[in-house]
Amino acid sequence: MAKLKAEKGIEPGLAVIIVGEDPASKIYVRNKKLACEAIGIRSEEYALPENTTQEELIALVEELNNKKEIHGILCQLPLPKHLDEEAVINAISPKKDVDAFHPVNVGKIMIGNFDFLPCTPAGVMELIKESGIDVKGKECVVVGRSNIVGKPMAMLLLHQHGTVTVCHSKTRDLKEVCQRADILVAAVGVPELIKGDMVKEGAVVIDVGMNRLPDKLVGDVEFDSVAERACAITPVPGGVGPMTIAMLMKNTVKAATL
Ligand code: GUN
């Protein structure tokens, strides 16, 4: 970061917008801010009240689109129910869209010619790569089809030549499909949905879930029973979460140098 500043006069800047009081979102935003501080990215937090109007939120996004010192804009989701998430995402300049949620960036990912990758799926791919796991030709099963994780996750595995199946709430015999997976990514938001008997011996299991139970935080994978069969598995917390933040930092630096 010092080199970027010294040689190009660029100090990457990230604006994080949070609306309302969702406790999980507050923790995520705090962690993003701390990561910025740790590596020398300038961060600006815009904490707006629950009763913020659509017009006010869009006006802020437009102001940040035009602000020179800001290279990345992230609006923490979910937004309060009265706000239109799609309209807010569409208002963010695609060049500052460090979440890669804007339709222009989603389309670029589909084609395979992109500036940004969505942070969580990109973090999962990085974990796979750094663990020395080759996706080519592997049976990859993604459980969950959200725009934020499931759908782009499937696309990134496909880019790496995986054979990809996407499961969801209407999938018949989830267990049977999961048992086929060499690489299983769980991103549904159902606490400990994936049990040991749903996983093939030697599979790679990546848990994107973050479910707050009254007494603990659990993923979408029942860790102990699955760990007995998997050759590699990510824990919750401490697995995919930190990678998501690392990828956000990467995207912000990229946005600053585009
Ligand atoms: N809410 C949960 N995950 C994310 C994310 O990656 N980005 C944003 N903006 N909101 C989220």
GROMACS .gro file of N, CA, C and O in nm, residues 147-258:
model
  448
  147ASN      N    1  -2.784  -1.485  -0.509
  147ASN     CA    2  -2.707  -1.401  -0.602
  147ASN      C    3  -2.570  -1.368  -0.544
  147ASN      O    4  -2.475  -1.345  -0.617
  148ILE      N    5  -2.562  -1.361  -0.411
  148ILE     CA    6  -2.437  -1.320  -0.345
  148ILE      C    7  -2.335  -1.433  -0.344
  148ILE      O    8  -2.216  -1.411  -0.361
  149VAL      N    9  -2.381  -1.556  -0.321
  149VAL     CA   10  -2.285  -1.666  -0.309
  149VAL      C   11  -2.311  -1.781  -0.407
  149VAL      O   12  -2.227  -1.811  -0.493
  150GLY      N   13  -2.425  -1.847  -0.396
  150GLY     CA   14  -2.446  -1.972  -0.470
  150GLY      C   15  -2.424  -1.960  -0.619
  150GLY      O   16  -2.346  -2.036  -0.678
  151LYS      N   17  -2.493  -1.863  -0.682
  151LYS     CA   18  -2.484  -1.853  -0.829
  151LYS      C   19  -2.343  -1.816  -0.876
  151LYS      O   20  -2.287  -1.883  -0.962
  152PRO      N   21  -2.281  -1.709  -0.819
  152PRO     CA   22  -2.144  -1.681  -0.865
  152PRO      C   23  -2.045  -1.791  -0.829
  152PRO      O   24  -1.950  -1.817  -0.903
  153MET      N   25  -2.068  -1.858  -0.716
  153MET     CA   26  -1.979  -1.969  -0.677
  153MET      C   27  -1.978  -2.077  -0.785
  153MET      O   28  -1.873  -2.128  -0.825
  154ALA      N   29  -2.098  -2.111  -0.832
  154ALA     CA   30  -2.111  -2.212  -0.937
  154ALA      C   31  -2.034  -2.168  -1.061
  154ALA      O   32  -1.964  -2.248  -1.125
  155MET      N   33  -2.045  -2.041  -1.094
  155MET     CA   34  -1.979  -1.989  -1.215
  155MET      C   35  -1.826  -1.995  -1.201
  155MET      O   36  -1.757  -2.033  -1.296
  156LEU      N   37  -1.775  -1.961  -1.084
  156LEU     CA   38  -1.629  -1.963  -1.066
  156LEU      C   39  -1.574  -2.106  -1.071
  156LEU      O   40  -1.466  -2.130  -1.126
  157LEU      N   41  -1.649  -2.200  -1.015
  157LEU     CA   42  -1.606  -2.341  -1.022
  157LEU      C   43  -1.609  -2.388  -1.167
  157LEU      O   44  -1.521  -2.462  -1.212
  158LEU      N   45  -1.710  -2.341  -1.240
  158LEU     CA   46  -1.720  -2.376  -1.382
  158LEU      C   47  -1.602  -2.318  -1.461
  158LEU      O   48  -1.545  -2.385  -1.547
  159HIS      N   49  -1.564  -2.194  -1.428
  159HIS     CA   50  -1.448  -2.133  -1.495
  159HIS      C   51  -1.322  -2.218  -1.475
  159HIS      O   52  -1.234  -2.220  -1.560
  160GLN      N   53  -1.316  -2.285  -1.358
  160GLN     CA   54  -1.198  -2.370  -1.330
  160GLN      C   55  -1.221  -2.514  -1.378
  160GLN      O   56  -1.155  -2.606  -1.332
  161HIS      N   57  -1.319  -2.532  -1.464
  161HIS     CA   58  -1.345  -2.660  -1.530
  161HIS      C   59  -1.400  -2.768  -1.437
  161HIS      O   60  -1.376  -2.887  -1.459
  162GLY      N   61  -1.472  -2.726  -1.332
  162GLY     CA   62  -1.544  -2.823  -1.250
  162GLY      C   63  -1.673  -2.863  -1.319
  162GLY      O   64  -1.723  -2.792  -1.407
  163THR      N   65  -1.727  -2.979  -1.281
  163THR     CA   66  -1.861  -3.020  -1.326
  163THR      C   67  -1.955  -2.980  -1.212
  163THR      O   68  -1.946  -3.037  -1.103
  164VAL      N   69  -2.039  -2.880  -1.237
  164VAL     CA   70  -2.106  -2.813  -1.126
  164VAL      C   71  -2.256  -2.843  -1.119
  164VAL      O   72  -2.326  -2.835  -1.220
  165THR      N   73  -2.301  -2.878  -1.000
  165THR     CA   74  -2.443  -2.895  -0.973
  165THR      C   75  -2.483  -2.794  -0.865
  165THR      O   76  -2.410  -2.779  -0.767
  166VAL      N   77  -2.593  -2.726  -0.886
  166VAL     CA   78  -2.642  -2.630  -0.785
  166VAL      C   79  -2.770  -2.686  -0.723
  166VAL      O   80  -2.866  -2.715  -0.793
  167CYS      N   81  -2.769  -2.701  -0.592
  167CYS     CA   82  -2.885  -2.752  -0.519
  167CYS      C   83  -2.956  -2.638  -0.447
  167CYS      O   84  -2.896  -2.536  -0.415
  168HIS      N   85  -3.084  -2.658  -0.420
  168HIS     CA   86  -3.165  -2.556  -0.352
  168HIS      C   87  -3.282  -2.623  -0.281
  168HIS      O   88  -3.289  -2.747  -0.278
  169SER      N   89  -3.372  -2.542  -0.230
  169SER     CA   90  -3.478  -2.599  -0.144
  169SER      C   91  -3.571  -2.694  -0.220
  169SER      O   92  -3.639  -2.776  -0.157
  170LYS      N   93  -3.575  -2.687  -0.352
  170LYS     CA   94  -3.664  -2.776  -0.428
  170LYS      C   95  -3.590  -2.899  -0.482
  170LYS      O   96  -3.648  -2.982  -0.551
  171THR      N   97  -3.462  -2.910  -0.452
  171THR     CA   98  -3.383  -3.025  -0.500
  171THR      C   99  -3.436  -3.154  -0.439
  171THR      O  100  -3.457  -3.162  -0.319
  172ARG      N  101  -3.459  -3.254  -0.527
  172ARG     CA  102  -3.503  -3.384  -0.477
  172ARG      C  103  -3.379  -3.461  -0.432
  172ARG      O  104  -3.277  -3.459  -0.501
  173ASP      N  105  -3.386  -3.524  -0.322
  173ASP     CA  106  -3.277  -3.606  -0.267
  173ASP      C  107  -3.143  -3.533  -0.258
  173ASP      O  108  -3.045  -3.568  -0.326
  174LEU      N  109  -3.142  -3.432  -0.176
  174LEU     CA  110  -3.021  -3.351  -0.154
  174LEU      C  111  -2.903  -3.439  -0.112
  174LEU      O  112  -2.790  -3.422  -0.157
  175LYS      N  113  -2.936  -3.538  -0.026
  175LYS     CA  114  -2.829  -3.625   0.026
  175LYS      C  115  -2.757  -3.697  -0.088
  175LYS      O  116  -2.634  -3.697  -0.094
  176GLU      N  117  -2.836  -3.750  -0.179
  176GLU     CA  118  -2.777  -3.827  -0.290
  176GLU      C  119  -2.688  -3.736  -0.376
  176GLU      O  120  -2.578  -3.775  -0.418
  177VAL      N  121  -2.733  -3.614  -0.402
  177VAL     CA  122  -2.653  -3.522  -0.486
  177VAL      C  123  -2.524  -3.483  -0.413
  177VAL      O  124  -2.416  -3.483  -0.470
  178CYS      N  125  -2.537  -3.452  -0.284
  178CYS     CA  126  -2.418  -3.412  -0.207
  178CYS      C  127  -2.315  -3.524  -0.201
  178CYS      O  128  -2.194  -3.498  -0.205
  179GLN      N  129  -2.364  -3.648  -0.192
  179GLN     CA  130  -2.272  -3.763  -0.183
  179GLN      C  131  -2.184  -3.778  -0.306
  179GLN      O  132  -2.079  -3.842  -0.301
  180ARG      N  133  -2.226  -3.718  -0.418
  180ARG     CA  134  -2.145  -3.726  -0.541
  180ARG      C  135  -2.027  -3.629  -0.538
  180ARG      O  136  -1.934  -3.640  -0.618
  181ALA      N  137  -2.031  -3.531  -0.448
  181ALA     CA  138  -1.938  -3.418  -0.458
  181ALA      C  139  -1.794  -3.454  -0.420
  181ALA      O  140  -1.769  -3.513  -0.315
  182ASP      N  141  -1.700  -3.413  -0.507
  182ASP     CA  142  -1.559  -3.410  -0.469
  182ASP      C  143  -1.533  -3.281  -0.392
  182ASP      O  144  -1.452  -3.275  -0.302
  183ILE      N  145  -1.604  -3.174  -0.436
  183ILE     CA  146  -1.596  -3.044  -0.369
  183ILE      C  147  -1.738  -3.000  -0.337
  183ILE      O  148  -1.821  -2.988  -0.427
  184LEU      N  149  -1.766  -2.981  -0.209
  184LEU     CA  150  -1.901  -2.945  -0.167
  184LEU      C  151  -1.897  -2.807  -0.102
  184LEU      O  152  -1.821  -2.785  -0.006
  185VAL      N  153  -1.975  -2.713  -0.154
  185VAL     CA  154  -1.981  -2.578  -0.095
  185VAL      C  155  -2.121  -2.558  -0.041
  185VAL      O  156  -2.220  -2.567  -0.115
  186ALA      N  157  -2.132  -2.532   0.089
  186ALA     CA  158  -2.263  -2.513   0.152
  186ALA      C  159  -2.286  -2.366   0.178
  186ALA      O  160  -2.210  -2.302   0.250
  187ALA      N  161  -2.389  -2.311   0.115
  187ALA     CA  162  -2.419  -2.168   0.129
  187ALA      C  163  -2.571  -2.147   0.124
  187ALA      O  164  -2.624  -2.083   0.034
  188VAL      N  165  -2.640  -2.207   0.221
  188VAL     CA  166  -2.786  -2.199   0.225
  188VAL      C  167  -2.841  -2.123   0.345
  188VAL      O  168  -2.956  -2.081   0.345
  189GLY      N  169  -2.762  -2.114   0.451
  189GLY     CA  170  -2.815  -2.049   0.572
  189GLY      C  171  -2.907  -2.137   0.653
  189GLY      O  172  -2.998  -2.088   0.720
  190VAL      N  173  -2.884  -2.269   0.648
  190VAL     CA  174  -2.960  -2.361   0.734
  190VAL      C  175  -2.860  -2.425   0.830
  190VAL      O  176  -2.768  -2.495   0.785
  191PRO      N  177  -2.876  -2.400   0.960
  191PRO     CA  178  -2.774  -2.448   1.055
  191PRO      C  179  -2.749  -2.599   1.043
  191PRO      O  180  -2.842  -2.678   1.049
  192GLU      N  181  -2.625  -2.636   1.021
  192GLU     CA  182  -2.578  -2.775   1.022
  192GLU      C  183  -2.661  -2.869   0.934
  192GLU      O  184  -2.684  -2.984   0.968
  193LEU      N  185  -2.703  -2.818   0.820
  193LEU     CA  186  -2.784  -2.898   0.726
  193LEU      C  187  -2.705  -3.019   0.672
  193LEU      O  188  -2.759  -3.128   0.655
  194ILE      N  189  -2.578  -2.998   0.644
  194ILE     CA  190  -2.496  -3.103   0.582
  194ILE      C  191  -2.435  -3.192   0.692
  194ILE      O  192  -2.354  -3.147   0.772
  195LYS      N  193  -2.479  -3.318   0.692
  195LYS     CA  194  -2.434  -3.414   0.796
  195LYS      C  195  -2.329  -3.508   0.736
  195LYS      O  196  -2.319  -3.520   0.614
  196GLY      N  197  -2.261  -3.577   0.825
  196GLY     CA  198  -2.154  -3.668   0.782
  196GLY      C  199  -2.197  -3.767   0.675
  196GLY      O  200  -2.122  -3.792   0.580
  197ASP      N  201  -2.319  -3.821   0.687
  197ASP     CA  202  -2.361  -3.926   0.592
  197ASP      C  203  -2.399  -3.869   0.455
  197ASP      O  204  -2.434  -3.943   0.364
  198MET      N  205  -2.391  -3.736   0.439
  198MET     CA  206  -2.421  -3.675   0.309
  198MET      C  207  -2.294  -3.648   0.229
  198MET      O  208  -2.300  -3.595   0.117
  199VAL      N  209  -2.179  -3.682   0.290
  199VAL     CA  210  -2.051  -3.643   0.230
  199VAL      C  211  -1.969  -3.766   0.195
  199VAL      O  212  -1.959  -3.860   0.273
  200LYS      N  213  -1.911  -3.763   0.076
  200LYS     CA  214  -1.826  -3.873   0.030
  200LYS      C  215  -1.695  -3.874   0.107
  200LYS      O  216  -1.641  -3.767   0.140
  201GLU      N  217  -1.642  -3.991   0.131
  201GLU     CA  218  -1.511  -4.005   0.196
  201GLU      C  219  -1.406  -3.931   0.112
  201GLU      O  220  -1.398  -3.951  -0.009
  202GLY      N  221  -1.331  -3.843   0.174
  202GLY     CA  222  -1.224  -3.773   0.103
  202GLY      C  223  -1.266  -3.645   0.031
  202GLY      O  224  -1.187  -3.585  -0.041
  203ALA      N  225  -1.391  -3.604   0.051
  203ALA     CA  226  -1.439  -3.481  -0.015
  203ALA      C  227  -1.378  -3.356   0.048
  203ALA      O  228  -1.334  -3.359   0.164
  204VAL      N  229  -1.379  -3.247  -0.030
  204VAL     CA  230  -1.340  -3.115   0.021
  204VAL      C  231  -1.470  -3.043   0.056
  204VAL      O  232  -1.559  -3.033  -0.029
  205VAL      N  233  -1.482  -2.995   0.178
  205VAL     CA  234  -1.609  -2.934   0.222
  205VAL      C  235  -1.585  -2.790   0.267
  205VAL      O  236  -1.503  -2.764   0.355
  206ILE      N  237  -1.657  -2.699   0.203
  206ILE     CA  238  -1.640  -2.557   0.234
  206ILE      C  239  -1.772  -2.502   0.285
  206ILE      O  240  -1.875  -2.510   0.218
  207ASP      N  241  -1.766  -2.446   0.404
  207ASP     CA  242  -1.887  -2.403   0.475
  207ASP      C  243  -1.896  -2.250   0.473
  207ASP      O  244  -1.819  -2.182   0.540
  208VAL      N  245  -1.992  -2.199   0.397
  208VAL     CA  246  -2.010  -2.054   0.386
  208VAL      C  247  -2.115  -2.005   0.487
  208VAL      O  248  -2.135  -1.887   0.505
  209GLY      N  249  -2.182  -2.097   0.556
  209GLY     CA  250  -2.290  -2.060   0.648
  209GLY      C  251  -2.241  -1.981   0.769
  209GLY      O  252  -2.128  -1.995   0.813
  210MET      N  253  -2.328  -1.894   0.816
  210MET     CA  254  -2.302  -1.815   0.939
  210MET      C  255  -2.437  -1.807   1.009
  210MET      O  256  -2.515  -1.715   0.982
  211ASN      N  257  -2.467  -1.903   1.093
  211ASN     CA  258  -2.600  -1.906   1.156
  211ASN      C  259  -2.585  -1.883   1.305
  211ASN      O  260  -2.513  -1.955   1.373
  212ARG      N  261  -2.654  -1.781   1.352
  212ARG     CA  262  -2.646  -1.747   1.494
  212ARG      C  263  -2.753  -1.821   1.570
  212ARG      O  264  -2.870  -1.788   1.560
  213LEU      N  265  -2.712  -1.923   1.646
  213LEU     CA  266  -2.805  -1.993   1.735
  213LEU      C  267  -2.798  -1.920   1.869
  213LEU      O  268  -2.706  -1.842   1.892
  214PRO      N  269  -2.896  -1.945   1.958
  214PRO     CA  270  -2.897  -1.871   2.085
  214PRO      C  271  -2.764  -1.878   2.160
  214PRO      O  272  -2.719  -1.780   2.219
  215ASP      N  273  -2.696  -1.993   2.154
  215ASP     CA  274  -2.574  -2.008   2.234
  215ASP      C  275  -2.446  -2.011   2.154
  215ASP      O  276  -2.337  -2.009   2.210
  216LYS      N  277  -2.455  -2.021   2.020
  216LYS     CA  278  -2.330  -2.029   1.941
  216LYS      C  279  -2.353  -1.993   1.795
  216LYS      O  280  -2.465  -1.983   1.748
  217LEU      N  281  -2.240  -1.978   1.726
  217LEU     CA  282  -2.241  -1.951   1.583
  217LEU      C  283  -2.206  -2.081   1.512
  217LEU      O  284  -2.105  -2.142   1.542
  218VAL      N  285  -2.294  -2.125   1.420
  218VAL     CA  286  -2.262  -2.248   1.346
  218VAL      C  287  -2.275  -2.224   1.196
  218VAL      O  288  -2.342  -2.130   1.151
  219GLY      N  289  -2.214  -2.310   1.120
  219GLY     CA  290  -2.222  -2.302   0.975
  219GLY      C  291  -2.339  -2.384   0.922
  219GLY      O  292  -2.430  -2.421   0.996
  220ASP      N  293  -2.334  -2.413   0.793
  220ASP     CA  294  -2.435  -2.497   0.728
  220ASP      C  295  -2.394  -2.644   0.731
  220ASP      O  296  -2.463  -2.730   0.680
  221VAL      N  297  -2.276  -2.669   0.788
  221VAL     CA  298  -2.220  -2.805   0.792
  221VAL      C  299  -2.207  -2.848   0.938
  221VAL      O  300  -2.161  -2.770   1.023
  222GLU      N  301  -2.247  -2.971   0.965
  222GLU     CA  302  -2.227  -3.027   1.100
  222GLU      C  303  -2.081  -3.069   1.108
  222GLU      O  304  -2.043  -3.176   1.057
  223PHE      N  305  -2.000  -2.982   1.169
  223PHE     CA  306  -1.854  -2.993   1.155
  223PHE      C  307  -1.799  -3.130   1.196
  223PHE      O  308  -1.727  -3.194   1.119
  224ASP      N  309  -1.833  -3.175   1.315
  224ASP     CA  310  -1.767  -3.295   1.369
  224ASP      C  311  -1.792  -3.419   1.283
  224ASP      O  312  -1.699  -3.492   1.249
  225SER      N  313  -1.920  -3.442   1.246
  225SER     CA  314  -1.950  -3.563   1.169
  225SER      C  315  -1.892  -3.554   1.028
  225SER      O  316  -1.846  -3.654   0.972
  226VAL      N  317  -1.890  -3.434   0.969
  226VAL     CA  318  -1.837  -3.419   0.833
  226VAL      C  319  -1.684  -3.426   0.833
  226VAL      O  320  -1.623  -3.484   0.743
  227ALA      N  321  -1.622  -3.370   0.937
  227ALA     CA  322  -1.475  -3.369   0.944
  227ALA      C  323  -1.418  -3.512   0.945
  227ALA      O  324  -1.307  -3.535   0.897
  228GLU      N  325  -1.496  -3.607   0.998
  228GLU     CA  326  -1.450  -3.747   1.001
  228GLU      C  327  -1.433  -3.804   0.862
  228GLU      O  328  -1.354  -3.895   0.840
  229ARG      N  329  -1.510  -3.751   0.766
  229ARG     CA  330  -1.505  -3.808   0.629
  229ARG      C  331  -1.429  -3.719   0.531
  229ARG      O  332  -1.372  -3.769   0.435
  230ALA      N  333  -1.429  -3.589   0.554
  230ALA     CA  334  -1.369  -3.496   0.457
  230ALA      C  335  -1.217  -3.502   0.460
  230ALA      O  336  -1.159  -3.529   0.565
  231CYS      N  337  -1.156  -3.474   0.344
  231CYS     CA  338  -1.009  -3.464   0.345
  231CYS      C  339  -0.967  -3.322   0.380
  231CYS      O  340  -0.855  -3.297   0.423
  232ALA      N  341  -1.058  -3.226   0.358
  232ALA     CA  342  -1.033  -3.087   0.398
  232ALA      C  343  -1.167  -3.023   0.428
  232ALA      O  344  -1.266  -3.052   0.361
  233ILE      N  345  -1.172  -2.938   0.531
  233ILE     CA  346  -1.299  -2.875   0.570
  233ILE      C  347  -1.268  -2.738   0.631
  233ILE      O  348  -1.163  -2.721   0.694
  234THR      N  349  -1.357  -2.642   0.609
  234THR     CA  350  -1.337  -2.510   0.669
  234THR      C  351  -1.424  -2.496   0.794
  234THR      O  352  -1.539  -2.540   0.795
  235PRO      N  353  -1.370  -2.436   0.900
  235PRO     CA  354  -1.450  -2.417   1.022
  235PRO      C  355  -1.537  -2.290   1.014
  235PRO      O  356  -1.516  -2.205   0.929
  236VAL      N  357  -1.633  -2.281   1.104
  236VAL     CA  358  -1.712  -2.158   1.123
  236VAL      C  359  -1.713  -2.129   1.273
  236VAL      O  360  -1.755  -2.216   1.350
  237PRO      N  361  -1.670  -2.014   1.320
  237PRO     CA  362  -1.610  -1.907   1.240
  237PRO      C  363  -1.463  -1.937   1.206
  237PRO      O  364  -1.408  -2.036   1.252
  238GLY      N  365  -1.405  -1.849   1.125
  238GLY     CA  366  -1.261  -1.857   1.101
  238GLY      C  367  -1.222  -1.923   0.971
  238GLY      O  368  -1.104  -1.938   0.942
  239GLY      N  369  -1.320  -1.967   0.892
  239GLY     CA  370  -1.287  -2.031   0.764
  239GLY      C  371  -1.302  -1.933   0.649
  239GLY      O  372  -1.209  -1.858   0.616
  240VAL      N  373  -1.422  -1.932   0.592
  240VAL     CA  374  -1.448  -1.848   0.475
  240VAL      C  375  -1.457  -1.699   0.512
  240VAL      O  376  -1.415  -1.613   0.434
  241GLY      N  377  -1.509  -1.669   0.630
  241GLY     CA  378  -1.532  -1.528   0.670
  241GLY      C  379  -1.411  -1.438   0.650
  241GLY      O  380  -1.420  -1.335   0.582
  242PRO      N  381  -1.295  -1.474   0.707
  242PRO     CA  382  -1.177  -1.388   0.689
  242PRO      C  383  -1.134  -1.376   0.542
  242PRO      O  384  -1.079  -1.274   0.501
  243MET      N  385  -1.162  -1.481   0.463
  243MET     CA  386  -1.127  -1.476   0.320
  243MET      C  387  -1.215  -1.374   0.247
  243MET      O  388  -1.169  -1.306   0.155
  244THR      N  389  -1.340  -1.366   0.287
  244THR     CA  390  -1.432  -1.268   0.227
  244THR      C  391  -1.376  -1.128   0.246
  244THR      O  392  -1.371  -1.047   0.152
  245ILE      N  393  -1.329  -1.101   0.365
  245ILE     CA  394  -1.276  -0.968   0.394
  245ILE      C  395  -1.146  -0.944   0.317
  245ILE      O  396  -1.125  -0.836   0.260
  246ALA      N  397  -1.062  -1.047   0.308
  246ALA     CA  398  -0.937  -1.032   0.232
  246ALA      C  399  -0.967  -0.999   0.085
  246ALA      O  400  -0.901  -0.914   0.024
  247MET      N  401  -1.070  -1.062   0.030
  247MET     CA  402  -1.104  -1.038  -0.111
  247MET      C  403  -1.163  -0.897  -0.129
  247MET      O  404  -1.145  -0.834  -0.233
  248LEU      N  405  -1.231  -0.849  -0.026
  248LEU     CA  406  -1.282  -0.711  -0.032
  248LEU      C  407  -1.166  -0.612  -0.038
  248LEU      O  408  -1.168  -0.514  -0.113
  249MET      N  409  -1.063  -0.641   0.039
  249MET     CA  410  -0.944  -0.554   0.038
  249MET      C  411  -0.879  -0.559  -0.101
  249MET      O  412  -0.841  -0.456  -0.157
  250LYS      N  413  -0.871  -0.677  -0.157
  250LYS     CA  414  -0.811  -0.695  -0.290
  250LYS      C  415  -0.891  -0.615  -0.394
  250LYS      O  416  -0.834  -0.545  -0.477
  251ASN      N  417  -1.023  -0.627  -0.387
  251ASN     CA  418  -1.108  -0.555  -0.483
  251ASN      C  419  -1.095  -0.404  -0.468
  251ASN      O  420  -1.099  -0.330  -0.566
  252THR      N  421  -1.078  -0.359  -0.344
  252THR     CA  422  -1.066  -0.214  -0.322
  252THR      C  423  -0.936  -0.161  -0.381
  252THR      O  424  -0.935  -0.056  -0.446
  253VAL      N  425  -0.829  -0.235  -0.362
  253VAL     CA  426  -0.701  -0.195  -0.421
  253VAL      C  427  -0.713  -0.198  -0.574
  253VAL      O  428  -0.668  -0.106  -0.644
  254LYS      N  429  -0.779  -0.299  -0.625
  254LYS     CA  430  -0.799  -0.310  -0.772
  254LYS      C  431  -0.878  -0.190  -0.823
  254LYS      O  432  -0.843  -0.128  -0.924
  255ALA      N  433  -0.986  -0.156  -0.750
  255ALA     CA  434  -1.070  -0.042  -0.792
  255ALA      C  435  -0.989   0.087  -0.796
  255ALA      O  436  -1.011   0.173  -0.882
  256ALA      N  437  -0.895   0.099  -0.702
  256ALA     CA  438  -0.814   0.221  -0.695
  256ALA      C  439  -0.716   0.230  -0.811
  256ALA      O  440  -0.669   0.339  -0.844
  257THR      N  441  -0.686   0.117  -0.872
  257THR     CA  442  -0.584   0.117  -0.978
  257THR      C  443  -0.644   0.090  -1.116
  257THR      O  444  -0.570   0.078  -1.213
  258LEU      N  445  -0.776   0.084  -1.125
  258LEU     CA  446  -0.842   0.060  -1.255
  258LEU      C  447  -0.824   0.176  -1.351
  258LEU      O  448  -0.825   0.291  -1.308
   0.00000   0.00000   0.00000
